[in-house]
mmCIF file of C-alpha atoms in Angstrom:
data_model
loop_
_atom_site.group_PDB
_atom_site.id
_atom_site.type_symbol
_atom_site.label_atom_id
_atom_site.label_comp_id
_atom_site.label_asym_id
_atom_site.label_seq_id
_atom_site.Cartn_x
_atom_site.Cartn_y
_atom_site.Cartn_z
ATOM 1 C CA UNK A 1 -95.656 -7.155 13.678
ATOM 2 C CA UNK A 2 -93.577 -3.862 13.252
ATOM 3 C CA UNK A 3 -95.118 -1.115 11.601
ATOM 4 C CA UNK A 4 -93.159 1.454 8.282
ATOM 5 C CA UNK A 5 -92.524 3.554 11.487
ATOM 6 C CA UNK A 6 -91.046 0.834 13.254
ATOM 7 C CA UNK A 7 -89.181 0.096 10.116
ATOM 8 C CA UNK A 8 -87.817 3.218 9.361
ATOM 9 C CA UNK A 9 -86.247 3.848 12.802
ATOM 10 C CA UNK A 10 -85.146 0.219 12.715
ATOM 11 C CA UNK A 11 -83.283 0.430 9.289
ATOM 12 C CA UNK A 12 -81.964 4.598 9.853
ATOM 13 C CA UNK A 13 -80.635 3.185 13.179
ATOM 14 C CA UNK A 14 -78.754 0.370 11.385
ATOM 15 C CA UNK A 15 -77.766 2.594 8.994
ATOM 16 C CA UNK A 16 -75.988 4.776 11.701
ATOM 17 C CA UNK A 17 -74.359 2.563 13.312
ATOM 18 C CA UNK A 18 -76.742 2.609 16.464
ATOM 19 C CA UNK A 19 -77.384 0.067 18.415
ATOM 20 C CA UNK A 20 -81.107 0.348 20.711
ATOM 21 C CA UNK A 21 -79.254 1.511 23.887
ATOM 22 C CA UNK A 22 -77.203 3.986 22.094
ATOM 23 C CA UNK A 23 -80.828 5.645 20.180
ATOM 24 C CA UNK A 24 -82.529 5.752 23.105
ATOM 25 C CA UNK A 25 -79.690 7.487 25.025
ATOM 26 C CA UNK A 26 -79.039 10.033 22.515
ATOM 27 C CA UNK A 27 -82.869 10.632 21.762
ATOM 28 C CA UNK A 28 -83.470 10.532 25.727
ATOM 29 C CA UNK A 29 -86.135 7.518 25.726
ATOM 30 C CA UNK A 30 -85.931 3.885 27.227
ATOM 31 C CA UNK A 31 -84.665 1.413 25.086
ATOM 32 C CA UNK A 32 -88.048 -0.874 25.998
ATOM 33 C CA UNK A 33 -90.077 2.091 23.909
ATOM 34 C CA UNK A 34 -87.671 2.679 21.221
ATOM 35 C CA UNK A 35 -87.966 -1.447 21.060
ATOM 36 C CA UNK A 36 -91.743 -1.161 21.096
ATOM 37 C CA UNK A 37 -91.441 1.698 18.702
ATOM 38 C CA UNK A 38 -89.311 -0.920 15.977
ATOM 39 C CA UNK A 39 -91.666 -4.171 16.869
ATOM 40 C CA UNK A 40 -95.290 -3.322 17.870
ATOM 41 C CA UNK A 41 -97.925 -2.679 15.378
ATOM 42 C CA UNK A 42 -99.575 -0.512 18.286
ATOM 43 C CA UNK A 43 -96.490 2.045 18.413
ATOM 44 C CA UNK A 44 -98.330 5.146 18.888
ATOM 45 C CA UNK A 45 -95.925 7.620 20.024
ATOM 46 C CA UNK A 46 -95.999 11.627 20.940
ATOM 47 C CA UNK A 47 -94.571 14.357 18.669
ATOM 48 C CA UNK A 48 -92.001 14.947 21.004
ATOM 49 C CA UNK A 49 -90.322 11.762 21.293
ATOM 50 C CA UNK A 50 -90.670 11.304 17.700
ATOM 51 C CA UNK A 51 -88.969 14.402 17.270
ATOM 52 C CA UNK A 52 -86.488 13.622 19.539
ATOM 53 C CA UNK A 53 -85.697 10.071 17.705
ATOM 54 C CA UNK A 54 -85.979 11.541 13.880
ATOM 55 C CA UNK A 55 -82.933 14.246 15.119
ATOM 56 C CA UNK A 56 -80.386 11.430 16.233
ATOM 57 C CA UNK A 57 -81.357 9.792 12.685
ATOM 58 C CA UNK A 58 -80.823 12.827 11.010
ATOM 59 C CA UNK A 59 -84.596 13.185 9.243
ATOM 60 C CA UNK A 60 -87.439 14.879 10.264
ATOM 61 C CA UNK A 61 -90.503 13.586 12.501
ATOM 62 C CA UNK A 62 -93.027 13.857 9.285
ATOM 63 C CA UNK A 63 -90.643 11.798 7.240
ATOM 64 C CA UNK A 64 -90.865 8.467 9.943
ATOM 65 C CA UNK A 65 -94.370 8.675 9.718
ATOM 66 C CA UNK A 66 -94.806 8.917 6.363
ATOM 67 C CA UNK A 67 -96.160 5.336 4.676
ATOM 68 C CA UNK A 68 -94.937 6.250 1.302
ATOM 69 C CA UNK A 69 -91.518 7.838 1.374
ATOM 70 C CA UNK A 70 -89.599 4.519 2.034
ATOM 71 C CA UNK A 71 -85.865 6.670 1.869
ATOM 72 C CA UNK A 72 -84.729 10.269 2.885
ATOM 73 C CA UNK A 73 -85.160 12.314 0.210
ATOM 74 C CA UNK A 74 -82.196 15.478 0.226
ATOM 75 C CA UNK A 75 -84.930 17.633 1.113
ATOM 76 C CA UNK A 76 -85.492 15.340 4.142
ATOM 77 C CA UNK A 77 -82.277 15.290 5.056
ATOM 78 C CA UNK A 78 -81.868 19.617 4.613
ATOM 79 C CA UNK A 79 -85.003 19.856 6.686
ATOM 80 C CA UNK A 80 -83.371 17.814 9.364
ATOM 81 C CA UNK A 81 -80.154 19.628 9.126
ATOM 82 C CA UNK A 82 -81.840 23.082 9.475
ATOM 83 C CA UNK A 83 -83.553 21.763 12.967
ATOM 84 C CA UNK A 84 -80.473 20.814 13.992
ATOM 85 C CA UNK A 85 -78.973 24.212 13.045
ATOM 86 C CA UNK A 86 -81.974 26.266 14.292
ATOM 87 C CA UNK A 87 -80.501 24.539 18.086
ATOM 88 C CA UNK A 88 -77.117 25.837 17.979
ATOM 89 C CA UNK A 89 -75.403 28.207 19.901
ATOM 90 C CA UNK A 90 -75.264 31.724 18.169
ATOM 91 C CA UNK A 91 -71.256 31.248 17.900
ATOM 92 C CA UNK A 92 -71.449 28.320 16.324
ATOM 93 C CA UNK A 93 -73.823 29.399 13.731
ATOM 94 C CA UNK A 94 -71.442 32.066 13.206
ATOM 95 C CA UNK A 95 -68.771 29.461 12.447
ATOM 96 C CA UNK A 96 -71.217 27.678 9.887
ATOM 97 C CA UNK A 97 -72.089 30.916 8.373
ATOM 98 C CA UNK A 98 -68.654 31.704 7.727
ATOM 99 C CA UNK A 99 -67.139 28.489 6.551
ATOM 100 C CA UNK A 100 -70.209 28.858 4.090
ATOM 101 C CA UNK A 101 -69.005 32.088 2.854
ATOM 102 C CA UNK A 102 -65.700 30.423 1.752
ATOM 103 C CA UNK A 103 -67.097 27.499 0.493
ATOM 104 C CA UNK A 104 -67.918 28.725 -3.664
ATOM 105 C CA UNK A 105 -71.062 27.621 -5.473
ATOM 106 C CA UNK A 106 -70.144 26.465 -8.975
ATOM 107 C CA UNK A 107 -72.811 28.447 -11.362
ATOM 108 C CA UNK A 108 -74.107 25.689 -12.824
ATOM 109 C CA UNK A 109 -75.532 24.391 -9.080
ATOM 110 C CA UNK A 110 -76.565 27.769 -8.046
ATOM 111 C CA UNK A 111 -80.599 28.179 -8.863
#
Protein backbone atom coordinates (compact mmCIF):
# COMPACT_ATOMS: atom_id res chain seq x y z
CA UNK A 1 0.00 0.00 0.00
CA UNK A 2 1.66 3.38 -1.08
CA UNK A 3 2.24 5.83 1.43
CA UNK A 4 1.24 10.34 1.05
CA UNK A 5 5.00 10.21 0.10
CA UNK A 6 4.53 7.69 -2.38
CA UNK A 7 1.55 9.63 -3.47
CA UNK A 8 2.89 12.83 -3.84
CA UNK A 9 5.84 11.81 -6.06
CA UNK A 10 3.39 9.58 -7.91
CA UNK A 11 0.79 12.38 -8.71
CA UNK A 12 3.82 15.56 -9.14
CA UNK A 13 5.39 13.03 -11.58
CA UNK A 14 2.11 12.66 -13.52
CA UNK A 15 1.64 16.04 -13.31
CA UNK A 16 5.01 16.66 -15.18
CA UNK A 17 4.74 14.65 -17.64
CA UNK A 18 7.32 12.01 -16.22
CA UNK A 19 7.22 8.78 -16.71
CA UNK A 20 9.37 6.36 -13.75
CA UNK A 21 12.44 5.99 -16.05
CA UNK A 22 12.54 9.56 -16.94
CA UNK A 23 12.34 10.65 -12.66
CA UNK A 24 14.74 8.43 -11.80
CA UNK A 25 17.17 9.55 -14.57
CA UNK A 26 16.84 13.11 -13.94
CA UNK A 27 16.86 12.68 -10.01
CA UNK A 28 19.87 10.07 -10.51
CA UNK A 29 18.09 6.95 -8.70
CA UNK A 30 16.90 3.47 -10.12
CA UNK A 31 13.60 3.35 -11.31
CA UNK A 32 13.03 -0.02 -8.91
CA UNK A 33 13.44 2.68 -5.78
CA UNK A 34 11.62 5.52 -7.20
CA UNK A 35 8.88 2.49 -7.82
CA UNK A 36 9.30 1.38 -4.23
CA UNK A 37 9.28 4.99 -3.23
CA UNK A 38 5.39 5.40 -5.12
CA UNK A 39 4.13 1.68 -3.89
CA UNK A 40 5.64 0.47 -0.56
CA UNK A 41 4.30 1.50 2.71
CA UNK A 42 8.00 0.82 4.00
CA UNK A 43 9.56 3.68 1.66
CA UNK A 44 12.02 5.04 3.97
CA UNK A 45 14.34 7.01 1.99
CA UNK A 46 17.61 9.38 2.74
CA UNK A 47 17.53 13.21 2.62
CA UNK A 48 19.56 13.15 -0.26
CA UNK A 49 17.64 11.22 -2.64
CA UNK A 50 14.62 12.88 -1.48
CA UNK A 51 16.18 15.99 -2.25
CA UNK A 52 17.27 14.93 -5.35
CA UNK A 53 13.55 13.68 -6.43
CA UNK A 54 11.58 16.91 -4.83
CA UNK A 55 14.09 19.21 -7.39
CA UNK A 56 12.99 17.36 -10.71
CA UNK A 57 9.28 17.91 -9.25
CA UNK A 58 9.91 21.30 -8.62
CA UNK A 59 9.00 21.31 -4.54
CA UNK A 60 11.03 20.98 -1.75
CA UNK A 61 12.09 17.66 0.24
CA UNK A 62 9.94 18.88 3.51
CA UNK A 63 6.92 19.39 1.34
CA UNK A 64 6.87 15.29 0.07
CA UNK A 65 7.03 14.37 3.47
CA UNK A 66 4.64 16.37 4.81
CA UNK A 67 1.13 14.27 5.69
CA UNK A 68 -0.94 17.34 5.64
CA UNK A 69 -0.06 19.64 2.78
CA UNK A 70 -1.79 17.47 0.05
CA UNK A 71 -0.75 20.43 -2.92
CA UNK A 72 2.27 22.86 -3.42
CA UNK A 73 1.55 25.78 -1.85
CA UNK A 74 3.42 29.11 -3.90
CA UNK A 75 5.64 29.23 -1.08
CA UNK A 76 6.52 25.58 -1.87
CA UNK A 77 7.01 26.11 -5.13
CA UNK A 78 9.42 29.68 -4.41
CA UNK A 79 11.33 27.56 -1.95
CA UNK A 80 11.99 25.05 -4.65
CA UNK A 81 12.78 27.63 -7.19
CA UNK A 82 15.36 29.37 -4.91
CA UNK A 83 17.29 25.77 -4.52
CA UNK A 84 17.29 25.53 -7.89
CA UNK A 85 18.65 29.09 -8.27
CA UNK A 86 21.09 28.83 -5.31
CA UNK A 87 22.81 25.84 -8.07
CA UNK A 88 23.37 28.02 -10.92
CA UNK A 89 26.26 29.22 -12.49
CA UNK A 90 27.18 32.86 -11.35
CA UNK A 91 26.44 34.05 -15.15
CA UNK A 92 23.37 32.76 -15.23
CA UNK A 93 22.21 34.26 -12.08
CA UNK A 94 23.38 37.34 -13.56
CA UNK A 95 20.98 36.79 -16.47
CA UNK A 96 18.02 36.15 -13.92
CA UNK A 97 18.98 39.11 -11.96
CA UNK A 98 18.79 41.25 -14.83
CA UNK A 99 15.75 40.10 -16.68
CA UNK A 100 14.27 40.76 -13.08
CA UNK A 101 15.33 44.27 -13.14
CA UNK A 102 13.23 44.83 -16.33
CA UNK A 103 10.47 42.95 -15.37
CA UNK A 104 8.12 46.01 -13.23
CA UNK A 105 6.20 45.18 -10.06
CA UNK A 106 2.73 46.70 -10.28
CA UNK A 107 2.32 48.64 -6.70
CA UNK A 108 -0.49 47.04 -5.73
CA UNK A 109 1.63 43.39 -5.67
CA UNK A 110 4.64 44.91 -4.20
CA UNK A 111 4.50 44.31 -0.11
Amino acid sequence: MPTVLGDKIRSLRKTNGLSLDQLAVKADISKSYLWELENRDAANPTMDKLSQIAAQLNVTAEFLLDKEEVSPSDDVADKAFFRKYQKLPPETKKQIQDILKVIQVPESKKE
